[in-house]
Amino acid sequence: MKLSDLGPLMARRRDRGLSYGRFRADPELASLEWPDDVLEQFLFDHGDNAPFVYDYGSIDLRDIAWRLETIPAADFNEMPTGASDAGCIEIYAENPVHWVTVRPPEIGRHWEKHGTWLRPPILIDRRLLALSDSGLQVVEGRTRVGVLRGRLREELHVAVNHQAWVGRPTTAPGTEIRPNTADHAC
């Protein structure tokens, strides 16, 4: 199943104001068994955004196993995003304080207290895009990663490690490891 296969569902979401609860209850999506946080950020929020579909439309959604992982801050320094948004992370990094202050106050408080984001971003293993690629790529959370880069550069409080949802290729059909989302605070 690819993003293009979800066109009718995306049209219902857009045209009828389909709530996230009704969206995630769709049998096609339920069969993916993705964590709610990933499903919402990846598919509900962006699944019919043309540039997003251009960047990630070739991925078979069933071939992704998601896990909440701890990533060192330094690993985010050179992590790319999709081609349609190339350079946007650095735009956010230029003024990290601004991008935090235009968000709800609890986001700024969380950065100041914990040195990290409130909600884990979505990353994918680049092998999902091309087998010859390596490393991770930011799918959703470009502002968050930009703020992190900017805070590092400006020597503001930044945690050593950060949580992120990471999608990796499943090992073989039926053998993928799915996270128990009840174990993770989102």
PDB file of C-alpha atoms in Angstrom:
ATOM      1  CA  MET A   1       0.000   0.000   0.000  1.00  0.00           C
ATOM      2  CA  LYS A   2       1.379   3.395  -1.013  1.00  0.00           C
ATOM      3  CA  LEU A   3       0.249   6.940  -0.262  1.00  0.00           C
ATOM      4  CA  SER A   4      -1.530   7.085  -3.614  1.00  0.00           C
ATOM      5  CA  ASP A   5      -3.661   4.097  -2.567  1.00  0.00           C
ATOM      6  CA  LEU A   6      -5.040   6.207   0.274  1.00  0.00           C
ATOM      7  CA  GLY A   7      -6.421   8.887  -2.058  1.00  0.00           C
ATOM      8  CA  PRO A   8     -10.108   8.137  -1.358  1.00  0.00           C
ATOM      9  CA  LEU A   9      -9.522   8.153   2.399  1.00  0.00           C
ATOM     10  CA  MET A  10      -7.558  11.407   2.160  1.00  0.00           C
ATOM     11  CA  ALA A  11     -10.377  12.956   0.116  1.00  0.00           C
ATOM     12  CA  ARG A  12     -12.899  11.964   2.825  1.00  0.00           C
ATOM     13  CA  ARG A  13     -10.612  13.446   5.487  1.00  0.00           C
ATOM     14  CA  ARG A  14     -10.284  16.682   3.555  1.00  0.00           C
ATOM     15  CA  ASP A  15     -13.823  17.040   2.167  1.00  0.00           C
ATOM     16  CA  ARG A  16     -15.784  15.856   5.186  1.00  0.00           C
ATOM     17  CA  GLY A  17     -13.492  17.004   7.967  1.00  0.00           C
ATOM     18  CA  LEU A  18     -12.899  13.413   9.018  1.00  0.00           C
ATOM     19  CA  SER A  19     -11.657  13.337  12.620  1.00  0.00           C
ATOM     20  CA  TYR A  20      -8.400  11.616  13.441  1.00  0.00           C
ATOM     21  CA  GLY A  21     -10.297   8.961  15.444  1.00  0.00           C
ATOM     22  CA  ARG A  22     -12.442   8.020  12.440  1.00  0.00           C
ATOM     23  CA  PHE A  23      -9.434   8.284  10.113  1.00  0.00           C
ATOM     24  CA  ARG A  24      -7.330   5.833  12.117  1.00  0.00           C
ATOM     25  CA  ALA A  25     -10.244   3.383  12.394  1.00  0.00           C
ATOM     26  CA  ASP A  26     -10.183   2.839   8.623  1.00  0.00           C
ATOM     27  CA  PRO A  27      -9.499  -0.894   8.058  1.00  0.00           C
ATOM     28  CA  GLU A  28      -6.651  -0.220   5.609  1.00  0.00           C
ATOM     29  CA  LEU A  29      -4.836   1.948   8.116  1.00  0.00           C
ATOM     30  CA  ALA A  30      -5.583  -0.349  11.043  1.00  0.00           C
ATOM     31  CA  SER A  31      -3.892  -3.180   9.139  1.00  0.00           C
ATOM     32  CA  LEU A  32      -0.629  -1.188   9.144  1.00  0.00           C
ATOM     33  CA  GLU A  33      -0.487  -1.385  12.967  1.00  0.00           C
ATOM     34  CA  TRP A  34       1.461   1.880  13.132  1.00  0.00           C
ATOM     35  CA  PRO A  35       1.788   3.770  16.421  1.00  0.00           C
ATOM     36  CA  ASP A  36      -0.849   6.514  16.719  1.00  0.00           C
ATOM     37  CA  ASP A  37       1.742   9.290  16.878  1.00  0.00           C
ATOM     38  CA  VAL A  38       3.297   8.136  13.585  1.00  0.00           C
ATOM     39  CA  LEU A  39      -0.044   7.569  11.876  1.00  0.00           C
ATOM     40  CA  GLU A  40      -1.217  11.047  12.814  1.00  0.00           C
ATOM     41  CA  GLN A  41       1.952  12.941  11.876  1.00  0.00           C
ATOM     42  CA  PHE A  42       2.788  10.942   8.742  1.00  0.00           C
ATOM     43  CA  LEU A  43      -0.561  10.067   7.147  1.00  0.00           C
ATOM     44  CA  PHE A  44      -3.291  12.200   8.733  1.00  0.00           C
ATOM     45  CA  ASP A  45      -1.344  15.455   8.695  1.00  0.00           C
ATOM     46  CA  HIS A  46       0.571  15.014   5.421  1.00  0.00           C
ATOM     47  CA  GLY A  47      -0.748  12.028   3.469  1.00  0.00           C
ATOM     48  CA  ASP A  48      -2.260  14.159   0.702  1.00  0.00           C
ATOM     49  CA  ASN A  49       0.294  16.971   0.627  1.00  0.00           C
ATOM     50  CA  ALA A  50       1.649  16.890  -2.950  1.00  0.00           C
ATOM     51  CA  PRO A  51       5.329  17.579  -2.128  1.00  0.00           C
ATOM     52  CA  PHE A  52       5.180  15.044   0.721  1.00  0.00           C
ATOM     53  CA  VAL A  53       3.645  12.451  -1.610  1.00  0.00           C
ATOM     54  CA  TYR A  54       6.370  13.234  -4.149  1.00  0.00           C
ATOM     55  CA  ASP A  55       9.058  12.545  -1.526  1.00  0.00           C
ATOM     56  CA  TYR A  56       7.522   9.454   0.083  1.00  0.00           C
ATOM     57  CA  GLY A  57       4.947   8.143  -2.380  1.00  0.00           C
ATOM     58  CA  SER A  58       7.141   5.287  -3.606  1.00  0.00           C
ATOM     59  CA  ILE A  59       7.417   3.627  -0.188  1.00  0.00           C
ATOM     60  CA  ASP A  60       5.239   0.607   0.475  1.00  0.00           C
ATOM     61  CA  LEU A  61       3.753   1.575   3.838  1.00  0.00           C
ATOM     62  CA  ARG A  62       3.502  -2.092   4.856  1.00  0.00           C
ATOM     63  CA  ASP A  63       7.301  -2.383   4.620  1.00  0.00           C
ATOM     64  CA  ILE A  64       7.934  -0.023   7.525  1.00  0.00           C
ATOM     65  CA  ALA A  65       8.360  -1.116  11.144  1.00  0.00           C
ATOM     66  CA  TRP A  66       8.245   1.783  13.637  1.00  0.00           C
ATOM     67  CA  ARG A  67      10.076   2.042  16.922  1.00  0.00           C
ATOM     68  CA  LEU A  68      10.643   4.884  19.340  1.00  0.00           C
ATOM     69  CA  GLU A  69      14.430   5.271  19.443  1.00  0.00           C
ATOM     70  CA  THR A  70      16.911   7.431  21.304  1.00  0.00           C
ATOM     71  CA  ILE A  71      19.120   9.375  18.885  1.00  0.00           C
ATOM     72  CA  PRO A  72      22.218  11.406  19.847  1.00  0.00           C
ATOM     73  CA  ALA A  73      21.809  15.141  19.240  1.00  0.00           C
ATOM     74  CA  ALA A  74      24.881  15.173  16.983  1.00  0.00           C
ATOM     75  CA  ASP A  75      23.201  12.727  14.572  1.00  0.00           C
ATOM     76  CA  PHE A  76      20.616  15.382  13.679  1.00  0.00           C
ATOM     77  CA  ASN A  77      23.249  17.890  12.493  1.00  0.00           C
ATOM     78  CA  GLU A  78      23.464  16.593   8.923  1.00  0.00           C
ATOM     79  CA  MET A  79      20.232  14.591   8.713  1.00  0.00           C
ATOM     80  CA  PRO A  80      18.394  15.491   5.486  1.00  0.00           C
ATOM     81  CA  THR A  81      14.703  15.800   4.812  1.00  0.00           C
ATOM     82  CA  GLY A  82      12.812  15.081   1.602  1.00  0.00           C
ATOM     83  CA  ALA A  83      13.879  16.762  -1.636  1.00  0.00           C
ATOM     84  CA  SER A  84      10.745  18.927  -1.754  1.00  0.00           C
ATOM     85  CA  ASP A  85      11.736  20.558   1.551  1.00  0.00           C
ATOM     86  CA  ALA A  86      15.506  20.643   1.049  1.00  0.00           C
ATOM     87  CA  GLY A  87      17.006  23.507   3.041  1.00  0.00           C
ATOM     88  CA  CYS A  88      14.001  24.123   5.276  1.00  0.00           C
ATOM     89  CA  ILE A  89      15.606  22.618   8.374  1.00  0.00           C
ATOM     90  CA  GLU A  90      18.417  25.163   8.129  1.00  0.00           C
ATOM     91  CA  ILE A  91      15.890  27.984   7.763  1.00  0.00           C
ATOM     92  CA  TYR A  92      14.373  26.954  11.115  1.00  0.00           C
ATOM     93  CA  ALA A  93      17.860  26.563  12.596  1.00  0.00           C
ATOM     94  CA  GLU A  94      18.688  30.214  11.772  1.00  0.00           C
ATOM     95  CA  ASN A  95      16.301  31.460  14.461  1.00  0.00           C
ATOM     96  CA  PRO A  96      15.431  28.656  16.893  1.00  0.00           C
ATOM     97  CA  VAL A  97      14.119  30.971  19.604  1.00  0.00           C
ATOM     98  CA  HIS A  98      11.555  32.447  17.196  1.00  0.00           C
ATOM     99  CA  TRP A  99      10.284  29.047  16.065  1.00  0.00           C
ATOM    100  CA  VAL A 100       9.761  27.987  19.676  1.00  0.00           C
ATOM    101  CA  THR A 101       8.053  31.231  20.744  1.00  0.00           C
ATOM    102  CA  VAL A 102       5.452  31.010  17.952  1.00  0.00           C
ATOM    103  CA  ARG A 103       4.361  27.626  19.328  1.00  0.00           C
ATOM    104  CA  PRO A 104       2.231  26.990  22.428  1.00  0.00           C
ATOM    105  CA  PRO A 105       4.079  27.994  25.630  1.00  0.00           C
ATOM    106  CA  GLU A 106       4.463  24.421  26.877  1.00  0.00           C
ATOM    107  CA  ILE A 107       6.789  23.718  23.944  1.00  0.00           C
ATOM    108  CA  GLY A 108       9.168  26.483  24.988  1.00  0.00           C
ATOM    109  CA  ARG A 109       9.042  25.397  28.607  1.00  0.00           C
ATOM    110  CA  HIS A 110       9.876  21.840  27.580  1.00  0.00           C
ATOM    111  CA  TRP A 111      12.885  22.990  25.529  1.00  0.00           C
ATOM    112  CA  GLU A 112      14.154  25.084  28.438  1.00  0.00           C
ATOM    113  CA  LYS A 113      13.676  22.378  31.056  1.00  0.00           C
ATOM    114  CA  HIS A 114      14.549  19.236  29.076  1.00  0.00           C
ATOM    115  CA  GLY A 115      16.533  20.526  26.094  1.00  0.00           C
ATOM    116  CA  THR A 116      14.427  18.583  23.623  1.00  0.00           C
ATOM    117  CA  TRP A 117      11.116  18.538  21.816  1.00  0.00           C
ATOM    118  CA  LEU A 118       7.799  17.709  23.410  1.00  0.00           C
ATOM    119  CA  ARG A 119       6.688  15.365  20.602  1.00  0.00           C
ATOM    120  CA  PRO A 120       9.100  12.966  18.876  1.00  0.00           C
ATOM    121  CA  PRO A 121       9.594  13.645  15.165  1.00  0.00           C
ATOM    122  CA  ILE A 122       9.251  11.014  12.445  1.00  0.00           C
ATOM    123  CA  LEU A 123      12.420   9.677  10.790  1.00  0.00           C
ATOM    124  CA  ILE A 124      12.936   6.925   8.250  1.00  0.00           C
ATOM    125  CA  ASP A 125      15.822   4.721   7.330  1.00  0.00           C
ATOM    126  CA  ARG A 126      16.891   5.996   3.899  1.00  0.00           C
ATOM    127  CA  ARG A 127      17.064   2.414   2.577  1.00  0.00           C
ATOM    128  CA  LEU A 128      13.266   2.653   2.320  1.00  0.00           C
ATOM    129  CA  LEU A 129      13.775   5.281  -0.390  1.00  0.00           C
ATOM    130  CA  ALA A 130      16.703   3.638  -2.177  1.00  0.00           C
ATOM    131  CA  LEU A 131      18.515   0.476  -1.159  1.00  0.00           C
ATOM    132  CA  SER A 132      21.871   2.132  -1.808  1.00  0.00           C
ATOM    133  CA  ASP A 133      21.158   4.980   0.653  1.00  0.00           C
ATOM    134  CA  SER A 134      22.089   4.912   4.319  1.00  0.00           C
ATOM    135  CA  GLY A 135      21.332   6.874   7.453  1.00  0.00           C
ATOM    136  CA  LEU A 136      18.135   8.489   8.646  1.00  0.00           C
ATOM    137  CA  GLN A 137      15.955  11.166   7.078  1.00  0.00           C
ATOM    138  CA  VAL A 138      13.498  13.588   8.698  1.00  0.00           C
ATOM    139  CA  VAL A 139       9.978  12.903   7.414  1.00  0.00           C
ATOM    140  CA  GLU A 140       8.022  15.077   9.836  1.00  0.00           C
ATOM    141  CA  GLY A 141       9.415  17.386  12.480  1.00  0.00           C
ATOM    142  CA  ARG A 142      11.570  19.608  10.285  1.00  0.00           C
ATOM    143  CA  THR A 143      10.910  22.597  12.563  1.00  0.00           C
ATOM    144  CA  ARG A 144      11.801  20.555  15.646  1.00  0.00           C
ATOM    145  CA  VAL A 145      15.057  19.355  14.099  1.00  0.00           C
ATOM    146  CA  GLY A 146      15.844  22.885  12.915  1.00  0.00           C
ATOM    147  CA  VAL A 147      15.287  24.223  16.423  1.00  0.00           C
ATOM    148  CA  LEU A 148      17.608  21.522  17.764  1.00  0.00           C
ATOM    149  CA  ARG A 149      20.339  22.435  15.246  1.00  0.00           C
ATOM    150  CA  GLY A 150      19.951  26.128  15.988  1.00  0.00           C
ATOM    151  CA  ARG A 151      20.031  25.608  19.750  1.00  0.00           C
ATOM    152  CA  LEU A 152      23.194  23.543  19.382  1.00  0.00           C
ATOM    153  CA  ARG A 153      24.816  26.243  17.272  1.00  0.00           C
ATOM    154  CA  GLU A 154      23.785  29.007  19.703  1.00  0.00           C
ATOM    155  CA  GLU A 155      24.917  26.909  22.683  1.00  0.00           C
ATOM    156  CA  LEU A 156      21.479  26.913  24.287  1.00  0.00           C
ATOM    157  CA  HIS A 157      20.386  24.058  26.550  1.00  0.00           C
ATOM    158  CA  VAL A 158      20.165  20.857  24.480  1.00  0.00           C
ATOM    159  CA  ALA A 159      19.879  17.297  25.765  1.00  0.00           C
ATOM    160  CA  VAL A 160      22.519  14.800  24.699  1.00  0.00           C
ATOM    161  CA  ASN A 161      19.879  12.403  23.299  1.00  0.00           C
ATOM    162  CA  HIS A 162      16.426  12.820  21.768  1.00  0.00           C
ATOM    163  CA  GLN A 163      13.549  10.465  21.126  1.00  0.00           C
ATOM    164  CA  ALA A 164      12.255  10.005  17.601  1.00  0.00           C
ATOM    165  CA  TRP A 165       9.974   7.566  15.850  1.00  0.00           C
ATOM    166  CA  VAL A 166      12.168   5.675  13.387  1.00  0.00           C
ATOM    167  CA  GLY A 167      10.746   3.674  10.504  1.00  0.00           C
ATOM    168  CA  ARG A 168      12.990   0.896   9.273  1.00  0.00           C
ATOM    169  CA  PRO A 169      12.491  -1.763   6.611  1.00  0.00           C
ATOM    170  CA  THR A 170      10.768  -4.853   7.889  1.00  0.00           C
ATOM    171  CA  THR A 171      13.077  -7.860   7.867  1.00  0.00           C
ATOM    172  CA  ALA A 172      10.719 -10.221   6.091  1.00  0.00           C
ATOM    173  CA  PRO A 173       6.940 -10.386   5.685  1.00  0.00           C
ATOM    174  CA  GLY A 174       5.344 -11.375   8.962  1.00  0.00           C
ATOM    175  CA  THR A 175       8.551 -11.037  11.020  1.00  0.00           C
ATOM    176  CA  GLU A 176       8.663  -7.312  11.643  1.00  0.00           C
ATOM    177  CA  ILE A 177       8.789  -6.056  15.201  1.00  0.00           C
ATOM    178  CA  ARG A 178       6.032  -3.593  16.019  1.00  0.00           C
ATOM    179  CA  PRO A 179       6.372  -1.371  19.075  1.00  0.00           C
ATOM    180  CA  ASN A 180       4.013  -1.623  21.986  1.00  0.00           C
ATOM    181  CA  THR A 181       2.864   1.990  21.970  1.00  0.00           C
ATOM    182  CA  ALA A 182       1.525   1.623  25.492  1.00  0.00           C
ATOM    183  CA  ASP A 183       5.161   1.543  26.665  1.00  0.00           C
ATOM    184  CA  HIS A 184       5.970   4.956  25.198  1.00  0.00           C
ATOM    185  CA  ALA A 185       4.786   8.363  26.307  1.00  0.00           C
ATOM    186  CA  CYS A 186       4.168  10.515  23.253  1.00  0.00           C
TER     187      CYS A 186
END
